[in-house]
PDB file of C-alpha atoms in Angstrom:
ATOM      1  CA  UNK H  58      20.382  13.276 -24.920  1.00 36.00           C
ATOM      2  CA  UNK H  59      18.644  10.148 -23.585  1.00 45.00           C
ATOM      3  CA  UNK H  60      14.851   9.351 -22.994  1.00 49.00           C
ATOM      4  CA  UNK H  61      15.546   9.466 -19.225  1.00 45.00           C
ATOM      5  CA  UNK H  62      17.872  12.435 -18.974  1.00 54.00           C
ATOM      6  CA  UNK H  63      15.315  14.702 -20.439  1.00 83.00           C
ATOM      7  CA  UNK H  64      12.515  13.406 -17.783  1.00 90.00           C
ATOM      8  CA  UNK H  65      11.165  15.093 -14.578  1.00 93.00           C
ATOM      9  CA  UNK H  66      11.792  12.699 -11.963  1.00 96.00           C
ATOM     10  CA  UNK H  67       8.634  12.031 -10.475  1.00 95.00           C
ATOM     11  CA  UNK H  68       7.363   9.789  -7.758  1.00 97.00           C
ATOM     12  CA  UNK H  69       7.765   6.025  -8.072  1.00 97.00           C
ATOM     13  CA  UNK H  70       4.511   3.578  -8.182  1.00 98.00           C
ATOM     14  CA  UNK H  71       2.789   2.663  -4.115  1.00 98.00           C
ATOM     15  CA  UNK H  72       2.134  -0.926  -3.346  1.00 98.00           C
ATOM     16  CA  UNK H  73      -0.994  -1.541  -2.684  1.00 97.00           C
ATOM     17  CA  UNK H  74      -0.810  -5.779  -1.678  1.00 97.00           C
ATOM     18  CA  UNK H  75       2.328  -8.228  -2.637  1.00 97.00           C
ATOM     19  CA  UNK H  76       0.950  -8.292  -5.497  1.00 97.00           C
ATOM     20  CA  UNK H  77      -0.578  -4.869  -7.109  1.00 98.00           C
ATOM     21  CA  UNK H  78       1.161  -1.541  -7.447  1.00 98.00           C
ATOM     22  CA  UNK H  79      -0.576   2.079  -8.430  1.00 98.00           C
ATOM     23  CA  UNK H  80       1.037   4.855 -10.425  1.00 98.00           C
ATOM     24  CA  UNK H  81       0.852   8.026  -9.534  1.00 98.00           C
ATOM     25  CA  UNK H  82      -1.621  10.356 -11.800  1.00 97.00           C
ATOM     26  CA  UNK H  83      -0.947  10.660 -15.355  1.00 97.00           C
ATOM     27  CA  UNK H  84      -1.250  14.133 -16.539  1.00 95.00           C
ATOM     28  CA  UNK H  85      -1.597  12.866 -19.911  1.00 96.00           C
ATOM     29  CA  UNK H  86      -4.362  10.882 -19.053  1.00 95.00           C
ATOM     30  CA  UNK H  87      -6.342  13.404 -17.821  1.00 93.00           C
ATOM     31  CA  UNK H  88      -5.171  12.413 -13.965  1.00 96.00           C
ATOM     32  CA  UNK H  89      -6.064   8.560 -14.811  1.00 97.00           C
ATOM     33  CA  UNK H  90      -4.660   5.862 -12.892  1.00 98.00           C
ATOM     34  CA  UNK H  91      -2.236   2.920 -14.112  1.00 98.00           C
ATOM     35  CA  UNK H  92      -2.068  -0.335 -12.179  1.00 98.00           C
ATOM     36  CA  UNK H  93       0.614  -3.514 -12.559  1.00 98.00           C
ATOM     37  CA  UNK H  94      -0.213  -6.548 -11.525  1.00 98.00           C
ATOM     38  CA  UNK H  95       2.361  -9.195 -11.054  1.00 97.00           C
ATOM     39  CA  UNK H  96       0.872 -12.351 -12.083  1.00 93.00           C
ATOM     40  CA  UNK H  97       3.021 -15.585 -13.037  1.00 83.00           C
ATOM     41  CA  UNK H  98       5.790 -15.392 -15.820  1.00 85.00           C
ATOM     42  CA  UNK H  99       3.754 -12.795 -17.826  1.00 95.00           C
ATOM     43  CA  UNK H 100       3.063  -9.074 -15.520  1.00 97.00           C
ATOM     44  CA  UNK H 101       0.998  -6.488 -16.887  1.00 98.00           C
ATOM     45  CA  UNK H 102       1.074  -3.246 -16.697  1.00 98.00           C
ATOM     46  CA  UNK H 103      -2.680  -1.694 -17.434  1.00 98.00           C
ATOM     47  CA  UNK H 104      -2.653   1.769 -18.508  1.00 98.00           C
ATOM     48  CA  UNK H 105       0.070   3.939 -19.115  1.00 98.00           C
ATOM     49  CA  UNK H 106       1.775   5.239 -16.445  1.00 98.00           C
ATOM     50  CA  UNK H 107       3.566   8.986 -16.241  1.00 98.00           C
ATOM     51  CA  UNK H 108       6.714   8.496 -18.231  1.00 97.00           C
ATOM     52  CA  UNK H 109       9.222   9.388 -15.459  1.00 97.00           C
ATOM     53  CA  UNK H 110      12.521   8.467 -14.478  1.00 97.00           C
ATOM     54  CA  UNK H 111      11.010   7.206 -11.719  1.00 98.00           C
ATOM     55  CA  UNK H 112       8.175   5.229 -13.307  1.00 98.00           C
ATOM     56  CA  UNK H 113      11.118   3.535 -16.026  1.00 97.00           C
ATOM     57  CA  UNK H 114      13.041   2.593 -12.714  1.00 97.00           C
ATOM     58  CA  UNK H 115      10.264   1.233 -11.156  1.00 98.00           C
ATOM     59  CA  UNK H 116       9.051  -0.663 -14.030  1.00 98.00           C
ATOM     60  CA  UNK H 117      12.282  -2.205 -14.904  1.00 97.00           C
ATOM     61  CA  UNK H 118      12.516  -3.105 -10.985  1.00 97.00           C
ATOM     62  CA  UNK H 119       9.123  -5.086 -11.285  1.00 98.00           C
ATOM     63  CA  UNK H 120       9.782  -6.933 -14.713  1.00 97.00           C
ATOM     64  CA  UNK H 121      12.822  -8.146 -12.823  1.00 94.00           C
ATOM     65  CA  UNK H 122      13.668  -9.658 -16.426  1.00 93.00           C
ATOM     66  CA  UNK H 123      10.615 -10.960 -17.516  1.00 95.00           C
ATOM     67  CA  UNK H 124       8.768  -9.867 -20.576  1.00 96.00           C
ATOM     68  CA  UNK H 125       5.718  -7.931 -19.198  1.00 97.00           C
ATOM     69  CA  UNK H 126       2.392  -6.697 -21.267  1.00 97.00           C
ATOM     70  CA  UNK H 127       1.025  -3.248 -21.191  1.00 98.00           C
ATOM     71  CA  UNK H 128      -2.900  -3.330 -21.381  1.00 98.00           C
ATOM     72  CA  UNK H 129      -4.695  -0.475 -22.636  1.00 98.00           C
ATOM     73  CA  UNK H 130      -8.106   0.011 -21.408  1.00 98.00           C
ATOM     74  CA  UNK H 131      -9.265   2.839 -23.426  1.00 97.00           C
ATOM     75  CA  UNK H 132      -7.844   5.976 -25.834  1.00 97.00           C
ATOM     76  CA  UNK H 133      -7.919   7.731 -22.162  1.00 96.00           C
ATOM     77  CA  UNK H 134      -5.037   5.784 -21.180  1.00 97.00           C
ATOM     78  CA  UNK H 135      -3.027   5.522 -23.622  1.00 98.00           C
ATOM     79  CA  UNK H 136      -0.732   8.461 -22.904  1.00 97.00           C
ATOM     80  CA  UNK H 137       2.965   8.733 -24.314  1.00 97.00           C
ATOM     81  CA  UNK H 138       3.058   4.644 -24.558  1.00 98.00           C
ATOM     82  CA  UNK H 139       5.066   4.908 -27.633  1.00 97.00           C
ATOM     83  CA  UNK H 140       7.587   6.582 -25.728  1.00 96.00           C
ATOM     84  CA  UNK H 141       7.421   3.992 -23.287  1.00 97.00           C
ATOM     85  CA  UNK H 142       7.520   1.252 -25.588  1.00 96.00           C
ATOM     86  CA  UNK H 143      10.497   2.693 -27.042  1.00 95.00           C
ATOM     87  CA  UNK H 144      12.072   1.967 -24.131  1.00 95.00           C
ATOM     88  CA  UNK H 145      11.466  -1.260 -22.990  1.00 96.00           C
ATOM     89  CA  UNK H 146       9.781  -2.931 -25.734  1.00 96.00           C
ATOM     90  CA  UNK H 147       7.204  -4.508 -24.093  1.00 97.00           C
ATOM     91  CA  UNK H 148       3.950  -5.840 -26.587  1.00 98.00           C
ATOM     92  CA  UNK H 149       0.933  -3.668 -26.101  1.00 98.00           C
ATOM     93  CA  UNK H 150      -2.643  -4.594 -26.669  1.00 98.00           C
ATOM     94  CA  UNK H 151      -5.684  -2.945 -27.443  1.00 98.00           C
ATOM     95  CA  UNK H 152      -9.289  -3.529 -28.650  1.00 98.00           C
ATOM     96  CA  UNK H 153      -9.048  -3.221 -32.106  1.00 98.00           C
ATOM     97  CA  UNK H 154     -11.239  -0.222 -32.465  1.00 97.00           C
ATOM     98  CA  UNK H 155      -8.312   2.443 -31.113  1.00 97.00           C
ATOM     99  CA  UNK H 156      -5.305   0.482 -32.712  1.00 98.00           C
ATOM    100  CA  UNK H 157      -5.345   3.003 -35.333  1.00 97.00           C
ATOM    101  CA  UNK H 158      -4.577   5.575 -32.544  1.00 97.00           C
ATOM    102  CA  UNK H 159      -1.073   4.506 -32.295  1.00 98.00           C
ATOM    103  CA  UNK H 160       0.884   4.701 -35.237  1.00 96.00           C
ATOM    104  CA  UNK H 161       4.530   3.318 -34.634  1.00 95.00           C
ATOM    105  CA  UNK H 162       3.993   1.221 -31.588  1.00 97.00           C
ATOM    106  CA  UNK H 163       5.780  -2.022 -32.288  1.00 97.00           C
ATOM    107  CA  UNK H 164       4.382  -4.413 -31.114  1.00 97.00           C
ATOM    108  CA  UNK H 165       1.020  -3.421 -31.104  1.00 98.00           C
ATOM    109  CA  UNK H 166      -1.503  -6.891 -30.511  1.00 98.00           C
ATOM    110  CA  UNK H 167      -5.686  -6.328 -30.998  1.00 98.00           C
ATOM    111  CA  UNK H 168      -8.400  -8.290 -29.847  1.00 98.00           C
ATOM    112  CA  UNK H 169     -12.547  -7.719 -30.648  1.00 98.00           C
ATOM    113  CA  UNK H 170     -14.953  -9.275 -28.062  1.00 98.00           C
ATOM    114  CA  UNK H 171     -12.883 -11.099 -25.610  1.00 98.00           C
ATOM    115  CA  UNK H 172      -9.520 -11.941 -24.859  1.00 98.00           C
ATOM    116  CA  UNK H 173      -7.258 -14.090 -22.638  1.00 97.00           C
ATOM    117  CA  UNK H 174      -3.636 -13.714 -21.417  1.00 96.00           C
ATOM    118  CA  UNK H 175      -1.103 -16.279 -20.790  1.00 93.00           C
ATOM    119  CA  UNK H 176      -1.580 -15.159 -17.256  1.00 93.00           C
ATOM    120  CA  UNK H 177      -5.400 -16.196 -17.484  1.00 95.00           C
ATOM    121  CA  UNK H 178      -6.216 -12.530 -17.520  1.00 97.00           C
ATOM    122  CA  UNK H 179      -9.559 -12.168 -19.448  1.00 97.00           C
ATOM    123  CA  UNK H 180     -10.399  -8.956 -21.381  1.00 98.00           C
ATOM    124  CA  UNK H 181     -13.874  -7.911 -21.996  1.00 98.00           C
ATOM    125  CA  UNK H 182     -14.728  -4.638 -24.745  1.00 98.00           C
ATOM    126  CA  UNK H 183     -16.865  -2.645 -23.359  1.00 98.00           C
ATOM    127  CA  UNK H 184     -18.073   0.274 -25.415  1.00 98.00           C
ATOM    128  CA  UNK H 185     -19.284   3.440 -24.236  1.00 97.00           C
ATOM    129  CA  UNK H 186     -16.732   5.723 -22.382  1.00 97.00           C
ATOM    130  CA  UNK H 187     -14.562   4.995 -26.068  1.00 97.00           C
ATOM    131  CA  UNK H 188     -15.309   3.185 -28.505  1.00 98.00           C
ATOM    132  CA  UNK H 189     -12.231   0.643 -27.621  1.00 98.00           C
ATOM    133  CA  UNK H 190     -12.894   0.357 -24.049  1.00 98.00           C
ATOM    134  CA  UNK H 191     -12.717  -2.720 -22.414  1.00 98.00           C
ATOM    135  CA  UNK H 192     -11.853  -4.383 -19.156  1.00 98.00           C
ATOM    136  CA  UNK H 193      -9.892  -6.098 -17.345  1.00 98.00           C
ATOM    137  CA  UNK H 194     -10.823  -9.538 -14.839  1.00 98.00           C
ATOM    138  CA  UNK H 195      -7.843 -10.990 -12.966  1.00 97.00           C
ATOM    139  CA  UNK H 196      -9.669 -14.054 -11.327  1.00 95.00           C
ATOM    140  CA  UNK H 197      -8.234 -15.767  -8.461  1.00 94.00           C
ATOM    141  CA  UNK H 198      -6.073 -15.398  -6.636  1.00 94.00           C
ATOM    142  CA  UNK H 199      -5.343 -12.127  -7.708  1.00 96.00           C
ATOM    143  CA  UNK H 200      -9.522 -11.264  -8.048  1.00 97.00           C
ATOM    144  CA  UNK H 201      -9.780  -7.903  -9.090  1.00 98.00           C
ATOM    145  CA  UNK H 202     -11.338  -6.307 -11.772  1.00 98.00           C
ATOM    146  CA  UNK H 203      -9.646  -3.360 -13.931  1.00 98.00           C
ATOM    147  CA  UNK H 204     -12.500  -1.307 -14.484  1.00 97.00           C
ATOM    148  CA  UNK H 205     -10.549   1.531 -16.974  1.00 97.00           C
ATOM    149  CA  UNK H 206     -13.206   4.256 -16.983  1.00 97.00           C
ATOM    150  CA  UNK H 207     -16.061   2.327 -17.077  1.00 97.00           C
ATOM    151  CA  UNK H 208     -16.546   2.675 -13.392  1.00 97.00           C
ATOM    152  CA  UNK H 209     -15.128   6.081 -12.020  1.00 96.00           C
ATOM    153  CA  UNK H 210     -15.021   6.815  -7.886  1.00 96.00           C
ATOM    154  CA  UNK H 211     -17.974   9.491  -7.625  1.00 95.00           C
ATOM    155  CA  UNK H 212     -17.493   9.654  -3.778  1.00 95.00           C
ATOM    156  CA  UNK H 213     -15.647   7.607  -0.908  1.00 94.00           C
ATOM    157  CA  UNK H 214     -16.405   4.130  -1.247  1.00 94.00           C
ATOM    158  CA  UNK H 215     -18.819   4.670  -4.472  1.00 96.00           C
ATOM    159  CA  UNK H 216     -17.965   4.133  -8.536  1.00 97.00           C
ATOM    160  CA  UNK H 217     -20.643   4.387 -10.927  1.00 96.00           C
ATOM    161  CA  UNK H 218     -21.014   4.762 -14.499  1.00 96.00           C
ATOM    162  CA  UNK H 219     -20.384   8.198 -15.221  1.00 93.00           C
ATOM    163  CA  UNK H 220     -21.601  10.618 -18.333  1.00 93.00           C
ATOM    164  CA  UNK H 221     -19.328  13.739 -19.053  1.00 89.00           C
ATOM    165  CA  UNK H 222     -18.762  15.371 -22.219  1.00 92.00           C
ATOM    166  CA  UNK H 223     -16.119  13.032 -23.285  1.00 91.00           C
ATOM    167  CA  UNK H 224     -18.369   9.901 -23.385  1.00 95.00           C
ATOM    168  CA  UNK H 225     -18.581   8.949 -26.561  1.00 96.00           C
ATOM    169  CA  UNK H 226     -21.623   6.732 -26.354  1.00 96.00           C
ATOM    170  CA  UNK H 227     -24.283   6.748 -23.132  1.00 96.00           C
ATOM    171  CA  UNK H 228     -26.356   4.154 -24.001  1.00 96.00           C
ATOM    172  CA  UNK H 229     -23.957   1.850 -25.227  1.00 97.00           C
ATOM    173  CA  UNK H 230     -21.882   2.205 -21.637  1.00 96.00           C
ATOM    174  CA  UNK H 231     -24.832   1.372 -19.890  1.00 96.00           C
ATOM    175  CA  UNK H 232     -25.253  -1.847 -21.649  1.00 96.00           C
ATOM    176  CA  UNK H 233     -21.466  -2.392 -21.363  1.00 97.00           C
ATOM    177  CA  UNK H 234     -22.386  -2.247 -17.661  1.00 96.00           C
ATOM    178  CA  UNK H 235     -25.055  -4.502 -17.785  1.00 95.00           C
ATOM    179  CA  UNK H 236     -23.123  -7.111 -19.426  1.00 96.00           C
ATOM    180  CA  UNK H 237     -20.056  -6.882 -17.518  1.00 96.00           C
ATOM    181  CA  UNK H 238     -21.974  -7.817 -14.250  1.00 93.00           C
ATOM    182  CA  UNK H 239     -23.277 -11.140 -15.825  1.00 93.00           C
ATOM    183  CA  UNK H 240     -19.791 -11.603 -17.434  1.00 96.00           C
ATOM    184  CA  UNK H 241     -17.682 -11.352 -14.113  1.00 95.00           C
ATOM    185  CA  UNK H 242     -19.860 -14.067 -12.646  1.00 87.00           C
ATOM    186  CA  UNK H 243     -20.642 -14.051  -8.885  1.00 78.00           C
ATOM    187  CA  UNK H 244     -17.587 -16.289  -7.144  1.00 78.00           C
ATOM    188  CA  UNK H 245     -15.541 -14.608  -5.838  1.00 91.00           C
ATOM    189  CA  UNK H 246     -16.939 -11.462  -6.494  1.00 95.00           C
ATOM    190  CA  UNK H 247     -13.314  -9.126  -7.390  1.00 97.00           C
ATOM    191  CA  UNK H 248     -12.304  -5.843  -5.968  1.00 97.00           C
ATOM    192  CA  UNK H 249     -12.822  -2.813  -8.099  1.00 98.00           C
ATOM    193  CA  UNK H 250      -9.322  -0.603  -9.453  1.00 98.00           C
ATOM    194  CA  UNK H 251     -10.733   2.106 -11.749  1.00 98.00           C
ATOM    195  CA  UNK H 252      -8.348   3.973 -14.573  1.00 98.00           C
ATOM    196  CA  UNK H 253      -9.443   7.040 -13.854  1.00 97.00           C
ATOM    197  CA  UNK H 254      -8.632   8.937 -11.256  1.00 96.00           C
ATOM    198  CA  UNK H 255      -9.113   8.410  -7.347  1.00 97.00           C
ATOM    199  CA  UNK H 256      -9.258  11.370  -5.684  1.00 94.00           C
ATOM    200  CA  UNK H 257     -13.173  10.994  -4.787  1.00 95.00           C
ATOM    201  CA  UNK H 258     -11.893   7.930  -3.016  1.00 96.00           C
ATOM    202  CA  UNK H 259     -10.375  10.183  -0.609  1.00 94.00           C
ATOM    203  CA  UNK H 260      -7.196   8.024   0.054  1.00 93.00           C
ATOM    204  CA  UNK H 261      -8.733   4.533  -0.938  1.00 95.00           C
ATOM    205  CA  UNK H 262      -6.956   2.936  -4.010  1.00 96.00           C
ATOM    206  CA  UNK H 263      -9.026  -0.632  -4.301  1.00 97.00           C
ATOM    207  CA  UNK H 264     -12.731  -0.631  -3.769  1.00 96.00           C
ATOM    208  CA  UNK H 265     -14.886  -3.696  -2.974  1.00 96.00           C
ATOM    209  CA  UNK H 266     -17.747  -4.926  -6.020  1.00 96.00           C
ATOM    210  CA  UNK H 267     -20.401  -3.456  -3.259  1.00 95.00           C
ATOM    211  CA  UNK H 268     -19.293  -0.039  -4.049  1.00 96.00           C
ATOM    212  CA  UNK H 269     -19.968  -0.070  -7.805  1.00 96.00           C
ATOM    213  CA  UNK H 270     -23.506   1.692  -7.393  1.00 92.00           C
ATOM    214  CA  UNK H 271     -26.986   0.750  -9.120  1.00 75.00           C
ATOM    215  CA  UNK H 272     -27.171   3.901 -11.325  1.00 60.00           C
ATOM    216  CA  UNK H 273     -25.796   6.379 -13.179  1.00 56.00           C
ATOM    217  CA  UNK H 274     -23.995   9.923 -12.778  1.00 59.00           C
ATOM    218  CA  UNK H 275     -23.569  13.259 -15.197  1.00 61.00           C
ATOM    219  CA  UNK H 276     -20.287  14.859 -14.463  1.00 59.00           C
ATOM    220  CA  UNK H 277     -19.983  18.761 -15.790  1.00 45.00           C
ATOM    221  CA  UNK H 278     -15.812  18.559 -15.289  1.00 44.00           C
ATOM    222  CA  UNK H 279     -13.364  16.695 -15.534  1.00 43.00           C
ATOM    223  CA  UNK H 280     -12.587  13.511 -12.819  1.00 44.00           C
ATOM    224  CA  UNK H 281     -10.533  14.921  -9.936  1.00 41.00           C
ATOM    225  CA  UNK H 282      -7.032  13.182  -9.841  1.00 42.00           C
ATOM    226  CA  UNK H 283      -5.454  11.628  -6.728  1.00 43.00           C
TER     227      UNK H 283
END
């Protein structure tokens, strides 16, 4: 039996602008969100996506025979990537603190403080949610930052910093938060795609910097998927 054959089908990924497509929720992400940018000879793909027929046709479609680069934003995301890898063989990376989390992935690239792709893509760690997480700036043109689950839609038009029983360290996300505003810079300000999922959006996929809100939210349950 193939890898496909023994798939559900599932719903290919919606383009949001020539230039960004979402995923549709990833059950084993907890309903997070996966995003792929296409952005000069080197796409990413940030987040793993469901692993559906769909998603591997869709994928494949996009790469359109390049070699893209899946970008993992945090342990929440990482969901059956090995599987995926398997598949199309495309390098992963990951802050160095949740390598260890995926034994057999092949290749598997880590970075500490601060990275950059041959895209220009830069990649910031930024503790808190995980102890890996990090973020993702795509300057212009594309200007939009990949905010994994640092920032998480609490209501239409609103993403905050948000404390739930999974964080792993409060304190440490709300310094991760203070630095990332000073590390983003202020021109152009970037749009706002979160990794976890949108349903608090209430149909909006991209948010504009002026919705990430000054303060901070507790959460009792689990983010709401799309």
């Amino acid at each position: 039996m193939t890898l496909t054959s023994s798939l559900e089908q599932g719903r290919p990924p919606q383009q949001i602008r020539p230039d960004l497509w979402l995923f549709p929720p990833n059950r084993d992400c907890l309903g997070g969100s996966s995003w792929w940018l296409d952005c000069a000879s080197e796409p990413v793909l940030i987040d793993c996506p469901p692993l559906t027929e769909a998603t591997l046709q869709a994928l494949e479609r996009l790469a359109a025979g390049r070699t893209p680069r899946l970008l993992l934003t945090s342990r929440e995301g990482h969901g059956r990537v090995r599987r995926l890898q398997e598949r199309l063989g495309w390098p992963v990376l990951v802050q160095e603190q949740e390598a260890y989390l995926l034994p057999g992935v092949d290749p598997l690239e880590t970075f500490a403080q601060t990275h950059r792709t041959a895209s220009g893509l830069r990649l910031l760690w930024t503790p808190g949610p995980t102890p890996g997480s990090c973020v993702v700036h795509a300057p212009a043109p594309w200007n939009v930052l990949f905010c994994g689950r640092l920032l998480v839609p609490v209501a239409v038009g609103v993403l905050a910093g948000l404390q739930h029983r999974r964080t792993f360290h409060w304190p440490r996300q709300q310094r991760s938060l203070e630095r990332l505003r000073d590390w983003v810079g202020s021109d152009p300000l970037p749009s706002l795609a979160s990794g976890a999922g949108l349903g608090a959006l209430r149909g909006e996929r991209l948010a504009p910097w002026s919705a990430w809100a000054d303060g901070f939210h507790q959460a009792p349950h689990q983010e709401t998927p799309t």
